[in-house]
Coordinates of C-alpha atoms in Angstrom, one line a residue:
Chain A
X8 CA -44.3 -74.1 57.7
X9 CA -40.6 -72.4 58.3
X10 CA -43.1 -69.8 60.5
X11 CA -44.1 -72.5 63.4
X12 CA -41.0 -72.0 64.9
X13 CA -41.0 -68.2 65.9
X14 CA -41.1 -68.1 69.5
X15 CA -41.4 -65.1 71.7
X16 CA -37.6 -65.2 72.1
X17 CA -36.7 -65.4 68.6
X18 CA -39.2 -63.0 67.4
X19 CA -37.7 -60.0 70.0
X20 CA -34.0 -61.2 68.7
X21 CA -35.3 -60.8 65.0
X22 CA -36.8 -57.3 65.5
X23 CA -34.2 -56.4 67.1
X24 CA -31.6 -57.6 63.8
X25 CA -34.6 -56.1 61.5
X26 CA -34.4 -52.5 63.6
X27 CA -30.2 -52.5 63.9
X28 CA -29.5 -53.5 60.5
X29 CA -32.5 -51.1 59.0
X30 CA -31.5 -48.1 61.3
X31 CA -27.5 -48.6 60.4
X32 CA -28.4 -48.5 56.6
X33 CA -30.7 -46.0 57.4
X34 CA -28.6 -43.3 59.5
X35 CA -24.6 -44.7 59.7
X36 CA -25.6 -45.9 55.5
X37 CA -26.0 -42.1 55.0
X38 CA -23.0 -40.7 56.8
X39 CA -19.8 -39.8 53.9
X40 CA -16.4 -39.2 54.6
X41 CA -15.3 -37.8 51.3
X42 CA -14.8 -34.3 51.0
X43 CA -15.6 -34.3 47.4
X44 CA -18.3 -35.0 45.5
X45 CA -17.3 -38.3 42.4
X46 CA -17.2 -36.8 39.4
X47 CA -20.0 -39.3 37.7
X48 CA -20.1 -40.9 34.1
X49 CA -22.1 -38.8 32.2
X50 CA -25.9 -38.9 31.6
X51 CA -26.0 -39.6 35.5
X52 CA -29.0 -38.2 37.2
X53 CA -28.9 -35.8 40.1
X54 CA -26.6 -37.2 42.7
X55 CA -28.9 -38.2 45.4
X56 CA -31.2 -40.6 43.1
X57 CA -28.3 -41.4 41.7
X58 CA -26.6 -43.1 44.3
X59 CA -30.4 -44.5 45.4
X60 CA -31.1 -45.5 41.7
X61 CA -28.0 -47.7 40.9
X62 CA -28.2 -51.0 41.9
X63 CA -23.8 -51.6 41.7
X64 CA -23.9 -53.9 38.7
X65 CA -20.6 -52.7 36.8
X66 CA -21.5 -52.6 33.6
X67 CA -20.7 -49.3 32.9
X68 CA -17.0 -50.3 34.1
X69 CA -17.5 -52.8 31.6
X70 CA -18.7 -51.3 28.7
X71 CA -16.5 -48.4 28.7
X72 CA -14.0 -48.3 25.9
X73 CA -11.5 -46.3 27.7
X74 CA -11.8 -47.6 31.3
X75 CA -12.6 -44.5 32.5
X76 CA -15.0 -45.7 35.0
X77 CA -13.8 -46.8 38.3
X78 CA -16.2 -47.9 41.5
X79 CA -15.9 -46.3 44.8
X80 CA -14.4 -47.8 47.9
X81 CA -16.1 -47.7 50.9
X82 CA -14.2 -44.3 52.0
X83 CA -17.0 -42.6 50.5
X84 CA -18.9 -44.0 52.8
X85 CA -22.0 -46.8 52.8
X86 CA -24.3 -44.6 50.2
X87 CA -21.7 -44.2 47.9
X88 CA -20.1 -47.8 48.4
X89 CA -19.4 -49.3 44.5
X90 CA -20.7 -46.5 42.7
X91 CA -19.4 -45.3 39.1
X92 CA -16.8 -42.3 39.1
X93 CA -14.3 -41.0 37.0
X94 CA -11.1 -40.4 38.4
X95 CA -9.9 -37.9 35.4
X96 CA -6.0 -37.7 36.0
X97 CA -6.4 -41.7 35.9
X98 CA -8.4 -41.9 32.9
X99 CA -10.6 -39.4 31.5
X100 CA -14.5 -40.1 29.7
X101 CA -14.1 -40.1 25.8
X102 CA -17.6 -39.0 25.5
X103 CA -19.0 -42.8 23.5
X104 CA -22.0 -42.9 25.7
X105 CA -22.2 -46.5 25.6
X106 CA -22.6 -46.5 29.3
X107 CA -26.0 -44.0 29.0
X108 CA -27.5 -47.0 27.0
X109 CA -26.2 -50.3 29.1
X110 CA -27.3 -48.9 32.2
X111 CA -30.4 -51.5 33.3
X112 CA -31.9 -49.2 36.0
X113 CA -32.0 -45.7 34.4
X114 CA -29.1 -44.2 36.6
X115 CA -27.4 -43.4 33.9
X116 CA -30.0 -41.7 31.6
X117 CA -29.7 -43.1 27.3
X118 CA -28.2 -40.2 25.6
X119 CA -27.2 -40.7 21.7
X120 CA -23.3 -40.4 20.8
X121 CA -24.4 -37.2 18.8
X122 CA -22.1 -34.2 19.8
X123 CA -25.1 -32.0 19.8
X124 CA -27.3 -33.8 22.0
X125 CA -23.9 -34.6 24.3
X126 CA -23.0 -30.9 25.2
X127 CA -26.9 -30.1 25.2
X128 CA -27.7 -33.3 27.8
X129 CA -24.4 -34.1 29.6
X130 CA -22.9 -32.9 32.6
X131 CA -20.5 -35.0 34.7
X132 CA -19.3 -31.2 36.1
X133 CA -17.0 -28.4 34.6
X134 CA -12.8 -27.8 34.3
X135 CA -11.2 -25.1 36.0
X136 CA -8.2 -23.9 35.1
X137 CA -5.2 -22.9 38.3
X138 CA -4.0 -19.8 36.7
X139 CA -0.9 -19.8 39.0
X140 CA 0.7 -22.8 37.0
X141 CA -1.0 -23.1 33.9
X142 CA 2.1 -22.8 31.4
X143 CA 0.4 -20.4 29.2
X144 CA -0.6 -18.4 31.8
X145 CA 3.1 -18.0 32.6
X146 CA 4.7 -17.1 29.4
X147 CA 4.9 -20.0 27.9
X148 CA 3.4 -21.7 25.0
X149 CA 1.5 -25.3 25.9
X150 CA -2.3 -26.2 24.4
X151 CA -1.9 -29.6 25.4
X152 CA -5.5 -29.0 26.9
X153 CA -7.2 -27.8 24.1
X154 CA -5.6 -30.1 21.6
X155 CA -7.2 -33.0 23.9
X156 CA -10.5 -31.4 24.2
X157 CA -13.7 -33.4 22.6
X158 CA -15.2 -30.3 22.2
X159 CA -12.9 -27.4 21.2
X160 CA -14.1 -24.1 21.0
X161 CA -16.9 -24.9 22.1
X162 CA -16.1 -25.9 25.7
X163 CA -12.5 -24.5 25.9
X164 CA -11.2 -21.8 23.8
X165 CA -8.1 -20.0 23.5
X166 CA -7.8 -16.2 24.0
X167 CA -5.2 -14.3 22.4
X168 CA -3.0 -14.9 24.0
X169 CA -3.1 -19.0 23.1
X170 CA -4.4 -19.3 27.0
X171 CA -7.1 -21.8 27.5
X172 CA -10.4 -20.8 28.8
X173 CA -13.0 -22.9 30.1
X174 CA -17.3 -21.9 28.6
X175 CA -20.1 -23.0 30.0
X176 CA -21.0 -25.6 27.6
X177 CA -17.7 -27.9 29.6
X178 CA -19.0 -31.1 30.2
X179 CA -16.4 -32.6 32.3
X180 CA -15.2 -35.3 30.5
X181 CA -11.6 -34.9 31.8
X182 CA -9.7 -35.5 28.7
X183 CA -7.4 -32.1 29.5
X184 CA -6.7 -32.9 33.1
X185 CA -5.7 -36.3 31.9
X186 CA -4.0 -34.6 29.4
X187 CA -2.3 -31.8 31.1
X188 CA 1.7 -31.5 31.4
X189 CA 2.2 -29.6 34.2
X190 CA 2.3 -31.8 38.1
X191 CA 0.1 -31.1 39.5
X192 CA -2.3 -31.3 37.0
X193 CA -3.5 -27.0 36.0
X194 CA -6.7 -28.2 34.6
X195 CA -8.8 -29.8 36.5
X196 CA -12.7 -31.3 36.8
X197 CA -14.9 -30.5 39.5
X198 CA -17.9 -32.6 39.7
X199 CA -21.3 -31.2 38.9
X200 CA -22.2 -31.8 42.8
X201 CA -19.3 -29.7 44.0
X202 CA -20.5 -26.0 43.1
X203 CA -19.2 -24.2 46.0
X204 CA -15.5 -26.3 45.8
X205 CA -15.6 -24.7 42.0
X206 CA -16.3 -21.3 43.1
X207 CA -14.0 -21.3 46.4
X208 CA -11.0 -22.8 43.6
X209 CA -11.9 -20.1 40.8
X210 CA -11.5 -17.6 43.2
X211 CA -8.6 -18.3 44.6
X212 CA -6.4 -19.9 41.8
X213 CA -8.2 -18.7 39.0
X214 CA -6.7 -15.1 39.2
Chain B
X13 CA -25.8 -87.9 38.4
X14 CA -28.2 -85.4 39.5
X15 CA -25.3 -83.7 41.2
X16 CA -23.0 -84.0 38.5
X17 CA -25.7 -81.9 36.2
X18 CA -25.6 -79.4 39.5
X19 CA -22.3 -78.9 39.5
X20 CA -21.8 -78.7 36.2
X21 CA -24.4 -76.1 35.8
X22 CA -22.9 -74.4 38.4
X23 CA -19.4 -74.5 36.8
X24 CA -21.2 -72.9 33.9
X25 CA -22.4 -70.3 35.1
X26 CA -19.0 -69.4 37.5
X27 CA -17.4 -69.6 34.2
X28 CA -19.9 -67.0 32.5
X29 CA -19.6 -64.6 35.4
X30 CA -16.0 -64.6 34.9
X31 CA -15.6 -64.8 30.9
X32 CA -18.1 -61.4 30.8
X33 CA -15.7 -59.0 32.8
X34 CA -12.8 -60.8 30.5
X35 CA -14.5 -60.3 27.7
X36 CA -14.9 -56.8 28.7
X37 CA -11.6 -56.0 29.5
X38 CA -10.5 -57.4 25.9
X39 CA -13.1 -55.3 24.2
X40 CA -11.5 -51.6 25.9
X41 CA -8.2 -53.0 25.1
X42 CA -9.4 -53.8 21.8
X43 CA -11.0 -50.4 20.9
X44 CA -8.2 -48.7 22.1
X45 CA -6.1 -50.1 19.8
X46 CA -8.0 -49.7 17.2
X47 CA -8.6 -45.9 17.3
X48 CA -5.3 -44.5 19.0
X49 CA -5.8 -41.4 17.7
X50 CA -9.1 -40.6 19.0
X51 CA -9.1 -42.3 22.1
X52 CA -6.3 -41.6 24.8
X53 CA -2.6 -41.4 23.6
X54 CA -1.0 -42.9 26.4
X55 CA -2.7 -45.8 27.4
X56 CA -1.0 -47.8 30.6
X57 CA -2.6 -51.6 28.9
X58 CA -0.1 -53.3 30.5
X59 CA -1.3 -52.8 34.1
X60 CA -2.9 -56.1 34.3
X61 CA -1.9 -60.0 33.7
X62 CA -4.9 -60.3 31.5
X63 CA -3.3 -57.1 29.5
X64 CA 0.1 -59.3 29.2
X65 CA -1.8 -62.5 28.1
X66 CA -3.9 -60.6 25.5
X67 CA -0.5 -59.4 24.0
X68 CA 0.9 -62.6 24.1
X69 CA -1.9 -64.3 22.3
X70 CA -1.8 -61.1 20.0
X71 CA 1.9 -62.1 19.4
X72 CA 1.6 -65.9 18.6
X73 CA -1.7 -65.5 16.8
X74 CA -2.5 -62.6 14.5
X75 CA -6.1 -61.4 15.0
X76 CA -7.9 -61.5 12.2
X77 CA -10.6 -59.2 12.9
X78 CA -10.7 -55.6 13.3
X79 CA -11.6 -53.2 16.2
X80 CA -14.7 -51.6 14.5
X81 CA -16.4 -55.2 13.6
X82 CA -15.6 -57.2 17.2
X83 CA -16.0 -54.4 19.7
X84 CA -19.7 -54.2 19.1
X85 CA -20.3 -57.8 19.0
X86 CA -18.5 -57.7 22.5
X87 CA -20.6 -55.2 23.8
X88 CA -23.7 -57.3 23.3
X89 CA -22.9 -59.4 26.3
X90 CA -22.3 -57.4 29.7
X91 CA -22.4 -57.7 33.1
X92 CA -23.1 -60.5 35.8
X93 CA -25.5 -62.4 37.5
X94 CA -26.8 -59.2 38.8
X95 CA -27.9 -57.7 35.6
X96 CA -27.2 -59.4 32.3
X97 CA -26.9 -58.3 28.7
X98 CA -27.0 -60.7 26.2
X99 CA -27.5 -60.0 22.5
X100 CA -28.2 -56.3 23.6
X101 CA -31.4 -57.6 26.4
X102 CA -31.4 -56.8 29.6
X103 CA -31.9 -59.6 32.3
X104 CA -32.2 -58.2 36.0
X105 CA -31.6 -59.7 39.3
X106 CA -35.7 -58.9 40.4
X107 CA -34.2 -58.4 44.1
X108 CA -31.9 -56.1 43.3
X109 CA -34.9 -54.5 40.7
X110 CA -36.9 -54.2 43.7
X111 CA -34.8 -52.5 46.2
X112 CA -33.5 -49.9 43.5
X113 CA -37.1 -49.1 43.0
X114 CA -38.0 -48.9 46.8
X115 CA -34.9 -47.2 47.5
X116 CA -35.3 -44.6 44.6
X117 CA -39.3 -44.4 44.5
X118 CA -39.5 -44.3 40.9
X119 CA -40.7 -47.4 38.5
X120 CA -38.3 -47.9 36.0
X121 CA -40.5 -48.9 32.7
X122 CA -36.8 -50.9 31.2
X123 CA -36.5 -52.6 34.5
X124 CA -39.4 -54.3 34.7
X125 CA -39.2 -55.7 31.3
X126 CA -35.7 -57.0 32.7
X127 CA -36.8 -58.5 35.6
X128 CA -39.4 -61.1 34.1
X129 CA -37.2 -64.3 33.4
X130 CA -35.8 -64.2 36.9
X131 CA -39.4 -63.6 38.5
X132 CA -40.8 -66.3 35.9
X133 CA -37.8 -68.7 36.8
X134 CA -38.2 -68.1 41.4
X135 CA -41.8 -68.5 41.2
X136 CA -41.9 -71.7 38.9
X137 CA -38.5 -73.3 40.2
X138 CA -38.5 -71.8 44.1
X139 CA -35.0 -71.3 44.8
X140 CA -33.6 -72.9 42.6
X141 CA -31.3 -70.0 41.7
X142 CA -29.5 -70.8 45.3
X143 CA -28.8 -74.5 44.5
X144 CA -28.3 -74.4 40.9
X145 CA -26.8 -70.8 39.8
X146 CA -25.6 -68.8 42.6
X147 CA -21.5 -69.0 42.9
X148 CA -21.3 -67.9 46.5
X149 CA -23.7 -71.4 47.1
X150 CA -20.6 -72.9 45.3
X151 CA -18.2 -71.2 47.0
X152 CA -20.1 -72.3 50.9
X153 CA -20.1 -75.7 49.3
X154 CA -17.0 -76.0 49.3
X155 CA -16.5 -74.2 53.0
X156 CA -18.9 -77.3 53.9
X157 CA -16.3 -79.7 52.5
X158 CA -13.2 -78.2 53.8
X159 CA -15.1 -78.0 57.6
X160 CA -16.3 -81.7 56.6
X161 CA -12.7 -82.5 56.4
X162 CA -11.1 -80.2 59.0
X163 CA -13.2 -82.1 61.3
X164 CA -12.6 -85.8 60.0
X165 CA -9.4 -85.6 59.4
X166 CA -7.9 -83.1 61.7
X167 CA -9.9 -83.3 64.9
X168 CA -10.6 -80.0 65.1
X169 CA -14.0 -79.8 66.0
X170 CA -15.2 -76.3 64.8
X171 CA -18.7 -76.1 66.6
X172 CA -21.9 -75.7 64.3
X173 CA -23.9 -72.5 65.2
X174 CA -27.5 -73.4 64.6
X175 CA -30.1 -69.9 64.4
X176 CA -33.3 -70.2 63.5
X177 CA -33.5 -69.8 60.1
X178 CA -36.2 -67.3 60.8
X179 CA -33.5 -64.8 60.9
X180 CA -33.3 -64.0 57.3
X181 CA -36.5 -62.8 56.6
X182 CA -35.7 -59.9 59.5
X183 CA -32.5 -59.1 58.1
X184 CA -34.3 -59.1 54.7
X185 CA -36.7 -56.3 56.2
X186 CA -34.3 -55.0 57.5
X187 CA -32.5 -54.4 54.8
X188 CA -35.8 -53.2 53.2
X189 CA -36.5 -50.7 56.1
X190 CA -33.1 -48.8 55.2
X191 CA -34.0 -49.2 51.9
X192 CA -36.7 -46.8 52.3
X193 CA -34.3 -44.4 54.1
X194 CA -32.8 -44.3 51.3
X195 CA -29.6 -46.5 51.3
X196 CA -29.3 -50.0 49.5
X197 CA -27.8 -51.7 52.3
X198 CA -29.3 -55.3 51.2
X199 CA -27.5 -54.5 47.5
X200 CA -23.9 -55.3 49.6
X201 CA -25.2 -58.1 51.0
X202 CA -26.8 -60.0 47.9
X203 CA -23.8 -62.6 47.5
X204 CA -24.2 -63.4 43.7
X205 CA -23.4 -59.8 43.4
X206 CA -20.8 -59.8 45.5
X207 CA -18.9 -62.3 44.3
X208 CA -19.6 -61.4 40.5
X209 CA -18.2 -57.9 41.7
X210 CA -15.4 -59.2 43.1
X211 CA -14.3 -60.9 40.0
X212 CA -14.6 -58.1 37.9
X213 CA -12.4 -56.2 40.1
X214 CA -10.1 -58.5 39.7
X215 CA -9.8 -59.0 36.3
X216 CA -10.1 -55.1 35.9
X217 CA -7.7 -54.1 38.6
X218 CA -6.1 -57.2 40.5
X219 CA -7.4 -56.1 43.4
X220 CA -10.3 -56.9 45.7
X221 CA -12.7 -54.4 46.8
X222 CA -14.6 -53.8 50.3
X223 CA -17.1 -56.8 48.7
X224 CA -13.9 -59.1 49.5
X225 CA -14.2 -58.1 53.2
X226 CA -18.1 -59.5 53.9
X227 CA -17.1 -62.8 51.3
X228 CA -14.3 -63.4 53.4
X229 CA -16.9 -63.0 56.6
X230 CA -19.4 -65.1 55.4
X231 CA -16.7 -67.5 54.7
X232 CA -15.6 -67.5 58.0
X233 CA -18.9 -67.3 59.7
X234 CA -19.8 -71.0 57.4
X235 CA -16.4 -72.6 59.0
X236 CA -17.8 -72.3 62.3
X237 CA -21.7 -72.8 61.3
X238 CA -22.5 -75.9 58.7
X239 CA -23.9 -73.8 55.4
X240 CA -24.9 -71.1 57.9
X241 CA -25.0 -67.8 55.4
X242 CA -27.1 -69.9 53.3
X243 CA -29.9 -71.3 55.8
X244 CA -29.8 -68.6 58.7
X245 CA -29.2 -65.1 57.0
X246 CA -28.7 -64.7 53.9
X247 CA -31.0 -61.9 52.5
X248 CA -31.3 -62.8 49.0
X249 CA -32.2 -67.1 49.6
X250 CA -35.2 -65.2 52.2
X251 CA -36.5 -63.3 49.0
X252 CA -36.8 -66.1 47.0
X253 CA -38.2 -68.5 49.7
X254 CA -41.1 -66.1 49.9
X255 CA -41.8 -66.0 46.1
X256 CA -41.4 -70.1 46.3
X257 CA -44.9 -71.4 47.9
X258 CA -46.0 -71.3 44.4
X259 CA -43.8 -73.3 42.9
X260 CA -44.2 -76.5 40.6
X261 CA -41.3 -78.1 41.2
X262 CA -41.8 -79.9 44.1
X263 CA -39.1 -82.1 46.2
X264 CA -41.7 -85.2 47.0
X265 CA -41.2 -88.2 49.7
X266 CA -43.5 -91.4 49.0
X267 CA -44.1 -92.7 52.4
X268 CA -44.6 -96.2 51.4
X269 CA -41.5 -97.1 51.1
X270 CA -39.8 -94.4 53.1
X271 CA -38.2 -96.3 56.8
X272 CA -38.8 -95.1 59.6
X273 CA -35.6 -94.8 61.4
X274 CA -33.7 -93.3 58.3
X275 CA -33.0 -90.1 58.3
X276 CA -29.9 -90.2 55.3
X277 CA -31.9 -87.1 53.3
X278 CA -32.0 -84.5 56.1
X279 CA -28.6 -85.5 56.9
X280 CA -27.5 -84.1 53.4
X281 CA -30.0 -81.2 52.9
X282 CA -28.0 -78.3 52.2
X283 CA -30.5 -76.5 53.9
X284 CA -31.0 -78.0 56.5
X285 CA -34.6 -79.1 56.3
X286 CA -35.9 -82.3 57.4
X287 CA -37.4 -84.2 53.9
X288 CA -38.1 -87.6 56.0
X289 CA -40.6 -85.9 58.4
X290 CA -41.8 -83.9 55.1
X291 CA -40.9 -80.8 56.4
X292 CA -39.5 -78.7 53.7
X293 CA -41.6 -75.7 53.1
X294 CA -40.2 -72.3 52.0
X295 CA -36.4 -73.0 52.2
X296 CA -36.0 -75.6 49.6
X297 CA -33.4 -74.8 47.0
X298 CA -34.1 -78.0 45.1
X299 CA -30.4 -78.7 44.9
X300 CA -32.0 -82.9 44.7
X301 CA -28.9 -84.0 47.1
X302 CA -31.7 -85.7 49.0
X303 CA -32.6 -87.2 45.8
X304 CA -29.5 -88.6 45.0
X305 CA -28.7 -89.8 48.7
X306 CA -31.3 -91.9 49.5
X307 CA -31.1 -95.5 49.6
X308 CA -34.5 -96.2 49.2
X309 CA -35.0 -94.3 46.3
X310 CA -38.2 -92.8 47.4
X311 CA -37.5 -89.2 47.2
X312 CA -38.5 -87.8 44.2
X313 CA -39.0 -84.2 42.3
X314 CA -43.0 -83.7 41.6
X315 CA -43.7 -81.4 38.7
X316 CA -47.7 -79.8 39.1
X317 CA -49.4 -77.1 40.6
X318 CA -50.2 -76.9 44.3
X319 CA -48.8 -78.5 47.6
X320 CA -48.5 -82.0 48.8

C-alpha cells in the first residue's frame, strides 16, 4: 500500500503542507482587496454562500446571451477569485435568466424569465442616479436611461420634469448605466452587498 | 494501440472542452443578432478573432437557420469538464461537488443527481479520469516529452525531484481544512478546471486569467520533476486514488512469465509505481503504458471484483 512509506519525517513535512496550505485558504483565502462589493448575476444568493457555494465552472459566462457576465481576477482577492460579476458600463444583464437555471450548484437560484417573478425575486443591487451631471437634471432633455430600462415605470420613472428617478422595485440589471450618455456614466449600479456605498453616494451626489 | 485509443480519447475530449466555450461564444453572438432591438444596441462583436471568423464564415456561407431555433439547441450543451450540460443534464465534477458542499454546508438536492456518472465512473475505473480524460495529464505528458528530449538531445540535465507521493493526500486535506473555513482553495488547484477555465477565457476574452499563473507553475515545476504534479501533489489524482481500492479494473502482472531482472513497465509508468514488484495500489491511473511496453507481454488489465 501507497501508506507503508510514511515515515516520521515525511508525516511532520505533510502536516506541516496540510496546516500551511489549510490555514492560507483559511485566513490569507479570506482577506479582499476590492473596495467594492461585484455587482452579481441575478438570482445569486447572499454574498457570503455565494462566493462558498460556487464551484467557478463558467457556465453562466457561457450561457449568457449578452456576455454580460465576466469572472473576477484575483484583485478581489482568493474568496472571490473566478467568480461571476457584471461589470455594467461593459455590458449590462438583459434580464433572460438562463444563467438562474444552468447554474449546477444552486449559486445562482432558478428563477423563471417571467417579468413578475423577476422584479419580485431578483436583486443584483439598485441604480443611483449623480444628480450633479445627469443631463436632465441640468436643463436638458436626455431619457436615454429610461428608454433602456427592462422595467420602465416600474423601476425608473420620470417626474415631470422628464428626470429619471430610481423605485425600489430596481433590480440592477445595468442596462441604463450601459446605456447612459454622459462620461462618466450618471446612472450607476451599486451591488446589493454595498448598502452603505449607496447611501454615502445618494447623499452626496444625489442632491 | 492501446495508447493510440488513449490519446485519441484524450484528443477528444481537449477538443470538447474547447468546442463548448466556442460554441458558446457563437450562441451570444448569434442571439444578439437576432434580436437587436431588445438586446444591447451597440454590441462591440468584433473584439475577438473568433468574432472575425464567425463573420467571415457568415460572409462565405449564408446561415440557414435563425436565432430563435439554434440558440436553444446551443444552450443544451455548456460548460467543461468541471460541470457539464449536455442535452439540458447536468454532469458534475464530484470533487468539486464535494468541496462546494463542505465549503457552503448545505446539500444541494440537483448536485447530487449531477455527480453520479463521475462517482460511478472513479469507483469502477480508479483513476482513470487522470490517464484517460484530464487535459492537464495531456498537457504534463507532453512536459515529460519535451524534458525527455531536453535531456537527450540537449544535455541539459534538469534534475528529477522525487517526493513522496504521500504528499497529495495532505495537500488534499489541506485544501479540505480551508474548505471548512470557508474558502475553496482546492477549487484553484483542480487542474481539469483550470485548464478548461483557461480556455474559455481565451476564447471569450484572448486573455489568460490568474489560472494561467499556477498552469504555467505546474509546468514548470514537471520540467524539473518527471510527471511530478501528477504523482507528488496534485489534489484532485489524491481524491480519486482514495475512491479507487474498489475498483474493477485492475492493471494485472502474471508472474510466470514475468523476468526477473526487467523492469521495462516501471520504467514507463506515468506514475511512477513499480508494476514488476506488483506494487501499484492507490495511484494507478490505468493509462496501460505498462501494458503496451512490455516485452513479455505479461501485463495485462483484469476486469472483476476484489484485489489481486
Amino acid at each position: 500500500m501507497i501508506f507503508d512509506s510514511i515515515n516520521r519525517r515525511i508525516f511532520l513535512k505533510g502536516s506541516l503542507l496540510f496546516g500551511v496550505f489549510g490555514f492560507f485558504g483559511g485566513f490569507i483565502g479570506r482577506l479582499k482587496k476590492r473596495a467594492h462589493a461585484y455587482l452579481r448575476p441575478p438570482g445569486a444568493i447572499e454574498e457570503e454562500r455565494f462566493v462558498r457555494r460556487c464551484i467557478r465552472c463558467f457556465i453562466c459566462g457561457e450561457i449568457c446571451p449578452n456576455k454580460a457576465i465576466k469572472f473576477a481576477g484575483i484583485d478581489g482577492g482568493i474568496i472571490n477569485l473566478a467568480t461571476p460579476y457584471i461589470q455594467p458600463r461593459e455590458q449590462g444583464c438583459i434580464l433572460c435568466m438562463k444563467c438562474t437555471g444552468a447554474c449546477p450548484t444552486g449559486a445562482l437560484e432558478r428563477i423563471e424569465d417571467d417579468m413578475d417573478e423577476i422584479v419580485d425575486k431578483v436583486r443584483m443591487g439598485r441604480a443611483v442616479v449623480d444628480k450633479s451631471i445627469c443631463f436632465s437634471y441640468n436643463n436638458r432633455v436626455c431619457g436615454f436611461c429610461y428608454e433602456a430600462c427592462p422595467l420602465p415605470d416600474i423601476a425608473l420613472k420620470l417626474d415631470v420634469f422628464a428626470r429619471p428617478v430610481v423605485t425600489d422595485r430596481c433590480v440592477g440589471c445595468g442596462l441604463c448605466e450601459r446605456i447612459c450618455i454622459q462620461v462618466p456614466q450618471a446612472i450607476r449600479v451599486i451591488a446589493r452587498g454595498d448598502e452603505s456605498r449607496r447611501r454615502i453616494y445618494e447623499q452626496y451626489k444625489g442632491s | 494501440m492501446l495508447k493510440t485509443i488513449r490519446r485519441t480519447v484524450q484528443i477528444l475530449f481537449l477538443i470538447l472542452i474547447v468546442a463548448l466555450p466556442v460554441a458558446g461564444n457563437y450562441g451570444a453572438l448569434l442571439s444578439g443578432k437576432g434580436q437587436r432591438d431588445f438586446y444591447d444596441v451597440a454590441r462591440d462583436d468584433s473584439g475577438t478573432i473568433l468574432a472575425g471568423l464567425y463573420h467571415l464564415i457568415h460572409r462565405i456561407v449564408d446561415p440557414p437557420f435563425n436565432p430563435q431555433e439554434t440558440v436553444p439547441k446551443i444552450d443544451q450543451f455548456k460548460g467543461a469538464l468541471y460541470s457539464i450540460t449536455i442535452l439540458g443534464f447536468n454532469i458534475t465534477d464530484h470533487l468539486s461537488a464535494l468541496i462546494a458542499t463542505v465549503t457552503s454546508g448545505v446539500v444541494y438536492t440537483p448536485l447530487l443527481l449531477a455527480l453520479i456518472i463521475p462517482l460511478v465512473f472513479n469507483i469502477l475505473l480508479g483513476r482513470a479520469f487522470c490517464g484517460w480524460i484530464c487535459p492537464m495529464g495531456l498537457i504534463l505528458e507532453g512536459v515529460a516529452y519535451i524534458r525527455w528530449a531536453l535531456n537527450r538531445f540537449f544535455n541539459l540535465l534538469l534534475p528529477d525531484i522525487r517526493l513522496n507521493s504521500v504528499y497529495r493526500y495532505y495537500l488534499l486535506g489541506g485544501g479540505f481544512l480551508s474548505a471548512l473555513f470557508g474558502v475553496p482553495v482546492l477549487i484553484f488547484l483542480l487542474p481539469y478546471g483550470l485548464v478548461s477555465r483557461e480556455i474559455y477565457n481565451y476564447i471569450f476574452y484572448m486573455a489568460f486569467g490568474f489560472g494561467g499563473v499556477i498552469i504555467v507553475g505546474i509546468i514548470l515545476f514537471d520540467l524539473v520533476s518527471d510527471r511530478g504534479w501528477c504523482r507528488y501533489l496534485c489534489p484532485a489524482g489524491a481524491f480519486f486514488s482514495l475512491l479507487s481500492p474498489l475498483r474493477i479494473v485492475r492493471i494485472r502482472r502474471d508472474k510466470k512469465g514475468c523476468p526477473d531482472d526487467c523492469t521495462v513497465c516501471t520504467e514507463n509508468c506515468t506514475m511512477g509505481l513499480e508494476p514488476h514488484r506488483d506494487r501499484i495500489g492507490m495511484g494507478c491511473d490505468n493509462c496501460g503504458n505498462c501494458i503496451t511496453s512490455c516485452p513479455a507481454g505479461t501485463i495485462k488489465y483484469r476486469i472483476g471484483v476484489g484485489r489481486a
